[in-house]
PDB file of C-alpha atoms in Angstrom:
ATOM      1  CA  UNK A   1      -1.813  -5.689   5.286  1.00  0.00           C
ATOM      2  CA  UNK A   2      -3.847  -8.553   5.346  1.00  0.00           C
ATOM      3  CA  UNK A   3      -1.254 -10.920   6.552  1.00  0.00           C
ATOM      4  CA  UNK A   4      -1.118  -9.252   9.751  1.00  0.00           C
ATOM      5  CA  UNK A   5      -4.644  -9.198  10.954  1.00  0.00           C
ATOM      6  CA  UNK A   6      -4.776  -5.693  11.268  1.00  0.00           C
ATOM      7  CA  UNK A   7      -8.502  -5.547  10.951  1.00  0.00           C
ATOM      8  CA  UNK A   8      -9.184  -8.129  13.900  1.00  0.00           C
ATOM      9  CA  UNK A   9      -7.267  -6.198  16.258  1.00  0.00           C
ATOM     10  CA  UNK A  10      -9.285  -3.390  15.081  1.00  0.00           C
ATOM     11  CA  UNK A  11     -12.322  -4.720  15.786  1.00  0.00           C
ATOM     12  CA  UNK A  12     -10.920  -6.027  19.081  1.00  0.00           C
ATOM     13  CA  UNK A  13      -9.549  -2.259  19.691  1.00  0.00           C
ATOM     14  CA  UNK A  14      -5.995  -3.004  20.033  1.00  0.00           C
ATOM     15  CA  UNK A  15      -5.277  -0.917  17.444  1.00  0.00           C
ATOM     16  CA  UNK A  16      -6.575   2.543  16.568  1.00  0.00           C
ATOM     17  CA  UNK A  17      -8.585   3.002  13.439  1.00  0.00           C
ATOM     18  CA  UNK A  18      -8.140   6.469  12.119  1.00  0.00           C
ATOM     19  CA  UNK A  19      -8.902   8.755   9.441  1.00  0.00           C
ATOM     20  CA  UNK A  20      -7.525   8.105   5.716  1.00  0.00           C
ATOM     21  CA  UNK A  21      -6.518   9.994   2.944  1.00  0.00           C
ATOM     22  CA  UNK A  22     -10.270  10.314   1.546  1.00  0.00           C
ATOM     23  CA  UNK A  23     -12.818  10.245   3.633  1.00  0.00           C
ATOM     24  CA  UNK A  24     -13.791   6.565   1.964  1.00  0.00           C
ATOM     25  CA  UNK A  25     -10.028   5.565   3.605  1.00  0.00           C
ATOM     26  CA  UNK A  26      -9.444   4.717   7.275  1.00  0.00           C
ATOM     27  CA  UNK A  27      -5.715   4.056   8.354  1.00  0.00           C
ATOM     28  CA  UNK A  28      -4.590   2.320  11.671  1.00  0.00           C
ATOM     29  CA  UNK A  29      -2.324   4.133  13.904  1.00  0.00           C
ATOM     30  CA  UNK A  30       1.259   2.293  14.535  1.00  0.00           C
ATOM     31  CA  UNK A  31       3.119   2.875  17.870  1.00  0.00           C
ATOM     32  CA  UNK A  32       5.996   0.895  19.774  1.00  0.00           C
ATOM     33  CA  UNK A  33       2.959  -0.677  22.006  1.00  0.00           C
ATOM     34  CA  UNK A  34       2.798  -3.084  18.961  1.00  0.00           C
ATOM     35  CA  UNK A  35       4.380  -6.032  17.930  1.00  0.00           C
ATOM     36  CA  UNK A  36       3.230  -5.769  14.268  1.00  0.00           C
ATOM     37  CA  UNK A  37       5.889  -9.014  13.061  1.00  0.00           C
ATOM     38  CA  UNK A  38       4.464 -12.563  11.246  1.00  0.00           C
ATOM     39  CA  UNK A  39       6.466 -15.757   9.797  1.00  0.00           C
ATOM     40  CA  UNK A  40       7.171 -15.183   6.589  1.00  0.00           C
ATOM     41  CA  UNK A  41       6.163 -18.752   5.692  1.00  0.00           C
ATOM     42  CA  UNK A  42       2.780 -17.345   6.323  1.00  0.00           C
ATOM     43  CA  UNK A  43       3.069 -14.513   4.110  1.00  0.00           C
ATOM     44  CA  UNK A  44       4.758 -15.820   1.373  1.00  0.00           C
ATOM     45  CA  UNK A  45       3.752 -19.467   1.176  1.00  0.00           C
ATOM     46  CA  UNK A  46       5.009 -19.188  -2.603  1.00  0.00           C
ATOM     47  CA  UNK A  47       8.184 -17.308  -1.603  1.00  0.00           C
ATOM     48  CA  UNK A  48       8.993 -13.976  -2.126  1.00  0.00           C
ATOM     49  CA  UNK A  49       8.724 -13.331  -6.039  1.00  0.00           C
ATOM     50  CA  UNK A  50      12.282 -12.173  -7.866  1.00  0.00           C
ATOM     51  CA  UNK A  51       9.945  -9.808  -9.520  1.00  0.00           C
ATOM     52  CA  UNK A  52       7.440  -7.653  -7.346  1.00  0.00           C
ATOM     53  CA  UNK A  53       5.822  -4.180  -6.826  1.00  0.00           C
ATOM     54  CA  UNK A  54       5.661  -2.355  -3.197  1.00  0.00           C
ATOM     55  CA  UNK A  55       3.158  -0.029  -2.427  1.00  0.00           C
ATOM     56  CA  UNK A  56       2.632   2.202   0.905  1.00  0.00           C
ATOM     57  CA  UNK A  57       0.448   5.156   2.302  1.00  0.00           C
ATOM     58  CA  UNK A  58       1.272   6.248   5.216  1.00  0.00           C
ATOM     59  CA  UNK A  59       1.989   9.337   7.295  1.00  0.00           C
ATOM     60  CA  UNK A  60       4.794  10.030  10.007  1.00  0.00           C
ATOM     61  CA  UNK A  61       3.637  11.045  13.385  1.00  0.00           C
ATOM     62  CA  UNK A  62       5.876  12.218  16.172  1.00  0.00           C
ATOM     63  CA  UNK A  63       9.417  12.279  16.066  1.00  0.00           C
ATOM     64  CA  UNK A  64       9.045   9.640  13.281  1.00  0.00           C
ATOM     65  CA  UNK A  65      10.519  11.989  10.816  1.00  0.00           C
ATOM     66  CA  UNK A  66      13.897  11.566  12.577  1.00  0.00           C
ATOM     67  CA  UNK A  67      14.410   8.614  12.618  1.00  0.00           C
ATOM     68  CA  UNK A  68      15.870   5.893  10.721  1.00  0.00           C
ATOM     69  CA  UNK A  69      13.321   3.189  10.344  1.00  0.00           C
ATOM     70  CA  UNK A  70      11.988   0.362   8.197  1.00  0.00           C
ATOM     71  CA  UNK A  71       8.401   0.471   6.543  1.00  0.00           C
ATOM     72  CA  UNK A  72       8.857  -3.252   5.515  1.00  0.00           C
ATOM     73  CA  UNK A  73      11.244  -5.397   6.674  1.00  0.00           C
ATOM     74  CA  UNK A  74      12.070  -9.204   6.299  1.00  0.00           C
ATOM     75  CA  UNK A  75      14.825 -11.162   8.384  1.00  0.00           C
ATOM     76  CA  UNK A  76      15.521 -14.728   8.928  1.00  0.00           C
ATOM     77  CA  UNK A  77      15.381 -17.289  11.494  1.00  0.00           C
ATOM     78  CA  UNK A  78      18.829 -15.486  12.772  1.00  0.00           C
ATOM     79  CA  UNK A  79      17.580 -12.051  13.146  1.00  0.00           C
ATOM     80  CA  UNK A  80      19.638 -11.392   9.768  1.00  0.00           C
ATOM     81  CA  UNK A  81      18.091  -8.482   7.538  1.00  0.00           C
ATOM     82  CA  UNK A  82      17.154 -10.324   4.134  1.00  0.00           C
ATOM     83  CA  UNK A  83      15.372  -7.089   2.556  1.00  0.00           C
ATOM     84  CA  UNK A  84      14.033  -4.066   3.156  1.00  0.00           C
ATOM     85  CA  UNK A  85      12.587  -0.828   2.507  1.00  0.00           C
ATOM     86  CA  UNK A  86      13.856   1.774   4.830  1.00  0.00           C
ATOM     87  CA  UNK A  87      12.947   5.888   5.462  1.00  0.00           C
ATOM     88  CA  UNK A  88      15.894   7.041   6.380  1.00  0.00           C
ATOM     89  CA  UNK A  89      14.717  10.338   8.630  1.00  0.00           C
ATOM     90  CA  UNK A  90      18.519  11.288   9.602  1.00  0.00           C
ATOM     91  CA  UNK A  91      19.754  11.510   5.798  1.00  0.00           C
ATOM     92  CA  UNK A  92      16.034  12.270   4.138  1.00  0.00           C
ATOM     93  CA  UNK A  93      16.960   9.032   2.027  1.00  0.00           C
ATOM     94  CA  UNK A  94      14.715   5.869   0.756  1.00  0.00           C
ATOM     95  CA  UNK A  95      16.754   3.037   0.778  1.00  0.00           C
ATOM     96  CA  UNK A  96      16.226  -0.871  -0.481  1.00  0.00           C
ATOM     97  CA  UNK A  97      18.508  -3.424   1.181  1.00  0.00           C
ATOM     98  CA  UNK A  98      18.602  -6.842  -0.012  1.00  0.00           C
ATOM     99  CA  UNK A  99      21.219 -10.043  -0.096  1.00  0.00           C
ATOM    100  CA  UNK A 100      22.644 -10.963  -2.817  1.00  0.00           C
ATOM    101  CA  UNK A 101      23.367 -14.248  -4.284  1.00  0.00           C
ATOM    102  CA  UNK A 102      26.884 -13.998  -2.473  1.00  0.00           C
ATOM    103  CA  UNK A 103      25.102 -13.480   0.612  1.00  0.00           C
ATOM    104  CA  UNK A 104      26.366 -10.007   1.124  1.00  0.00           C
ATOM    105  CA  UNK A 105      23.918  -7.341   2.076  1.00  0.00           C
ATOM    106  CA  UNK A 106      23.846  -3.996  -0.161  1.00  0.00           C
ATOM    107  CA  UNK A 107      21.548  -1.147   0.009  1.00  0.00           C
ATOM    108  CA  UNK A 108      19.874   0.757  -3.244  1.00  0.00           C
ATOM    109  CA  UNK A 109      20.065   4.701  -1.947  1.00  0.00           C
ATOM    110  CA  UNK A 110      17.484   7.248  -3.110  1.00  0.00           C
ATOM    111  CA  UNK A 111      18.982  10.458  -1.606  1.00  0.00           C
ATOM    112  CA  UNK A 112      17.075  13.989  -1.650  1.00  0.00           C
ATOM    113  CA  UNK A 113      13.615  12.962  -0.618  1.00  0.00           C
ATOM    114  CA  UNK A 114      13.078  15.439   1.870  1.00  0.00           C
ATOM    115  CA  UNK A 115       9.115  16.615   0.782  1.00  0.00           C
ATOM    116  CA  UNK A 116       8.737  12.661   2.342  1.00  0.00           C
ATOM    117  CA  UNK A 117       9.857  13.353   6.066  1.00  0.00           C
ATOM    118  CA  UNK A 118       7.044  15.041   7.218  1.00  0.00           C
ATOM    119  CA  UNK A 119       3.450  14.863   9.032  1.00  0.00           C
ATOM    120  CA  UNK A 120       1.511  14.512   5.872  1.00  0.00           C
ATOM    121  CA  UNK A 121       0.183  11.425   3.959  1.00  0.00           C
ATOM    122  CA  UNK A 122       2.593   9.938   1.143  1.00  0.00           C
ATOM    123  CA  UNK A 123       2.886   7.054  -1.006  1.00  0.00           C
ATOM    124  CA  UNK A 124       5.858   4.941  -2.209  1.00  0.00           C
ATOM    125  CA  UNK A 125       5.796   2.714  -5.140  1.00  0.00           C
ATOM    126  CA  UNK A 126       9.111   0.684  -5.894  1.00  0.00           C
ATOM    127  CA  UNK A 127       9.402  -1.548  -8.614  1.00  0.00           C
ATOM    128  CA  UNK A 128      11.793  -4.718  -7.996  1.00  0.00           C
ATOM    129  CA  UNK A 129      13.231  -6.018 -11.200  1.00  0.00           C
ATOM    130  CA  UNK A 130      15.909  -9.049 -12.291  1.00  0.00           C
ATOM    131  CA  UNK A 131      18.548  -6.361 -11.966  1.00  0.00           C
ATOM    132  CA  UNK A 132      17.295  -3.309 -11.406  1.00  0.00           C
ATOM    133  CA  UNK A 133      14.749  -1.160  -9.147  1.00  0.00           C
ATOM    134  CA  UNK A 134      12.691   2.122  -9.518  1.00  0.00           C
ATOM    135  CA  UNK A 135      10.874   4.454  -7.164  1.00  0.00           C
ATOM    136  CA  UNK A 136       8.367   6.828  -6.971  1.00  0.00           C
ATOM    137  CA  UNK A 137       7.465   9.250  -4.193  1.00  0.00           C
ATOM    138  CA  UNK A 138       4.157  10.659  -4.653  1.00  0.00           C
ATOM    139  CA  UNK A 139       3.837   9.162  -7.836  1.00  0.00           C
ATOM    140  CA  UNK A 140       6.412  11.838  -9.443  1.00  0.00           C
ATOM    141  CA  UNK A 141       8.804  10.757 -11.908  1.00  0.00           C
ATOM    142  CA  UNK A 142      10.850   7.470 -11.131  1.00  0.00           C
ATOM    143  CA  UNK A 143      14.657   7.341  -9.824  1.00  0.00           C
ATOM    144  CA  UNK A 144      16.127   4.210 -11.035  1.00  0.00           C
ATOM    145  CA  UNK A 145      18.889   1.992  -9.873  1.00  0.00           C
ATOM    146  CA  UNK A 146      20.907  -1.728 -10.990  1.00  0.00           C
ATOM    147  CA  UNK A 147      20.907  -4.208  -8.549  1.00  0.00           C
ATOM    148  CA  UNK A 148      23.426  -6.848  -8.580  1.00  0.00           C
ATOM    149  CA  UNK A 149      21.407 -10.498  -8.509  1.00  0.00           C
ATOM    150  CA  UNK A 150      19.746 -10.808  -5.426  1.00  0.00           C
ATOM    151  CA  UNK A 151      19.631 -14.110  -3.418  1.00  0.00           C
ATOM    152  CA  UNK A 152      16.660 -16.268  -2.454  1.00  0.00           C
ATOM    153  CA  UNK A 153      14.532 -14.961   0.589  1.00  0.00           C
ATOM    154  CA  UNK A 154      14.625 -17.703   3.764  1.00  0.00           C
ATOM    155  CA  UNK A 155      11.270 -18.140   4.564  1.00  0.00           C
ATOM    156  CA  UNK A 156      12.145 -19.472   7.810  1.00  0.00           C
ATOM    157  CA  UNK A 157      12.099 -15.873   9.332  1.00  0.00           C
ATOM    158  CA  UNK A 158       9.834 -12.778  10.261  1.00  0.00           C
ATOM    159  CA  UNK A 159       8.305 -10.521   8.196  1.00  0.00           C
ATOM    160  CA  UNK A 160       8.470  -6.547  10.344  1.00  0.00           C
ATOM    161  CA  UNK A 161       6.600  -3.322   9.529  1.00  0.00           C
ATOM    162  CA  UNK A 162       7.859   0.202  11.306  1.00  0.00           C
ATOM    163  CA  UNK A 163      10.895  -0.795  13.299  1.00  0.00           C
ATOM    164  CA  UNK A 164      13.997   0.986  13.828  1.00  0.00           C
ATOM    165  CA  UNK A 165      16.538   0.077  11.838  1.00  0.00           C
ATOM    166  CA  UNK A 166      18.762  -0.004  14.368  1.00  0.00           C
ATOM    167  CA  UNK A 167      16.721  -1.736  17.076  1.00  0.00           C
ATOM    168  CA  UNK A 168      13.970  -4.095  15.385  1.00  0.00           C
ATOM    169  CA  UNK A 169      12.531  -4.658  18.505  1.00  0.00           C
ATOM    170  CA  UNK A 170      11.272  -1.187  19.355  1.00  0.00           C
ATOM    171  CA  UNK A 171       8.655  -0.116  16.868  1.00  0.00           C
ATOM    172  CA  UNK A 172       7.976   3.583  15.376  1.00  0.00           C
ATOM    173  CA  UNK A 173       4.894   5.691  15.683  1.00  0.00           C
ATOM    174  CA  UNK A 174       3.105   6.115  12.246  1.00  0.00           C
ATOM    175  CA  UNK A 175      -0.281   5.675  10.487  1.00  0.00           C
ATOM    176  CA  UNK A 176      -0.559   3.277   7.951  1.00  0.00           C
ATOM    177  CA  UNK A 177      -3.570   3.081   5.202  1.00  0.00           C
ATOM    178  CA  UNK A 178      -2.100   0.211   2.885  1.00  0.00           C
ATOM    179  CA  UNK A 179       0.578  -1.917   1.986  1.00  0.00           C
ATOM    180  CA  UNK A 180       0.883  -3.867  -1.154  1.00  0.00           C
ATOM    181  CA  UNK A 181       3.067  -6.537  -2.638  1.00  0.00           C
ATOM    182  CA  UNK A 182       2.067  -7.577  -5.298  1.00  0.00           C
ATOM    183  CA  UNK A 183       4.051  -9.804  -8.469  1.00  0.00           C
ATOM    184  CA  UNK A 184       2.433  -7.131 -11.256  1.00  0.00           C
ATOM    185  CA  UNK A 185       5.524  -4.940 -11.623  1.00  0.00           C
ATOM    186  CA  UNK A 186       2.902  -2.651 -13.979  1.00  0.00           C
ATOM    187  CA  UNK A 187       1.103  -1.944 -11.108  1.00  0.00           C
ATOM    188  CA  UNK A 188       3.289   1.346 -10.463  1.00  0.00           C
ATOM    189  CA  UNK A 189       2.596   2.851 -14.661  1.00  0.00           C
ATOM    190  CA  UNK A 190      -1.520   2.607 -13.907  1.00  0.00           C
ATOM    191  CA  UNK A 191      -1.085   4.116 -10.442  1.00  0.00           C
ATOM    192  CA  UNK A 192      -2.578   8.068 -10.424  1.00  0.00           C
ATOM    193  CA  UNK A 193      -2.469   8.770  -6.926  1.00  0.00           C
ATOM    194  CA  UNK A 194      -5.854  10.242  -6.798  1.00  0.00           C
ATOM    195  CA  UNK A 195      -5.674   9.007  -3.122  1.00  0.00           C
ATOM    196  CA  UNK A 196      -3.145  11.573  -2.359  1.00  0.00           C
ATOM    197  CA  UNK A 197      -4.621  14.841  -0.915  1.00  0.00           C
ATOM    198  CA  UNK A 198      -2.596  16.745  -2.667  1.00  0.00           C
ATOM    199  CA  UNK A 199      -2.746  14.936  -5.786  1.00  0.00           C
ATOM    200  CA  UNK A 200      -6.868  15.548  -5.327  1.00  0.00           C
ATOM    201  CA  UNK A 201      -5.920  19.782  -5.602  1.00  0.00           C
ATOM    202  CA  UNK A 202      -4.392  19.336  -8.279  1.00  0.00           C
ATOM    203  CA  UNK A 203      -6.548  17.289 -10.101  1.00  0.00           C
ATOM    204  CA  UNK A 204      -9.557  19.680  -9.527  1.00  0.00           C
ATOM    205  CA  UNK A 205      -7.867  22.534 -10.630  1.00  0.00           C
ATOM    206  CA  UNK A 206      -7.015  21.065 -14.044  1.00  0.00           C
TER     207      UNK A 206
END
């Protein structure tokens, strides 16, 4: 989250600092009254690694639920979706979309993920492999799917967090308390959660 200054606009209050998951977290509140969008050059000075872990807490607020909308999304200098990772409110889906090597855009489906679509905090975890790509919601047990061989990401483009999928322009209202990506694709094994109310319960009652 670094990479898009979020905690300079907080300070300048242009955007909403609000309660975490623990009461050591602090999240900042998301709405379409933000352009939250940076050149991927910027981001990525390395490029995008084949390889790579992405990590998100966040909760929906609003209507949010509903719609179909990317956490993370990266296009190039033509406005043309190169990847991303997309809560799918109108099928209760998680979906990956990527280009492959042919230049033909496909999308990894995780179907059945209704406990996500609601007002509470969650976390997503996927795991980006040479070929392949696992998830976890809530750090329960991973769905897994093969990828055919993905192309190179254009770093002459813009890197988006919460649009519509539809619309990139307009973005969603949501609360966001990290963001991760990170080349350590054993990042998702050592990760407990503990940051998860819910996860917390349980926890203390074991």
């Amino acid at each position: 989250m670094t990479q898009f200054n979020i905690a300079e606009l907080a300070r300048r209050g242009t955007v909403k600092m609000v309660p975490g998951t623990t009461s050591q977290h602090v999240a900042c509140r998301i709405g379409p009254e933000f352009n939250f969008r940076i050149n991927t050059r910027s981001a990525f000075p390395m490029g995008l690694p084949e390889e790579f872990t992405f990590s998100a807490v966040y909760r929906m607020t609003g209507k949010t639920a509903t719609k179909n909308w990317n956490l993370w999304q990266m296009q190039d200098m033509n406005r043309n979706e190169q990847l991303a990772v997309r809560l799918n409110g109108e099928a209760l889906s998680v979906e990956f979309s990527y280009r492959t090597q042919e230049n033909r855009v496909m999308t990894a489906l995780f179907p059945h993920q209704t406990h996500l679509f609601n007002s509470q905090w969650h976390k997503i975890l996927l795991v980006v492999k040479k070929g392949s790509l696992s998830v976890k919601t809530d750090c329960s047990a991973s769905d897994f799917h093969q990828l055919a061989p993905r192309g190179r990401v254009n770093l002459d483009g813009f890197t988006h967090i919460g649009k519509l999928k539809d619309n990139p322009a307009i973005a969603v209202t949501f609360e966001l308390q990290s963001m991760l990506i990170s080349c350590d694709t054993g990042f998702a094994q050592r990760d407990t959660c503990v940051d998860l109310p819910a996860r917390r319960q349980v926890r203390s009652q074991t």
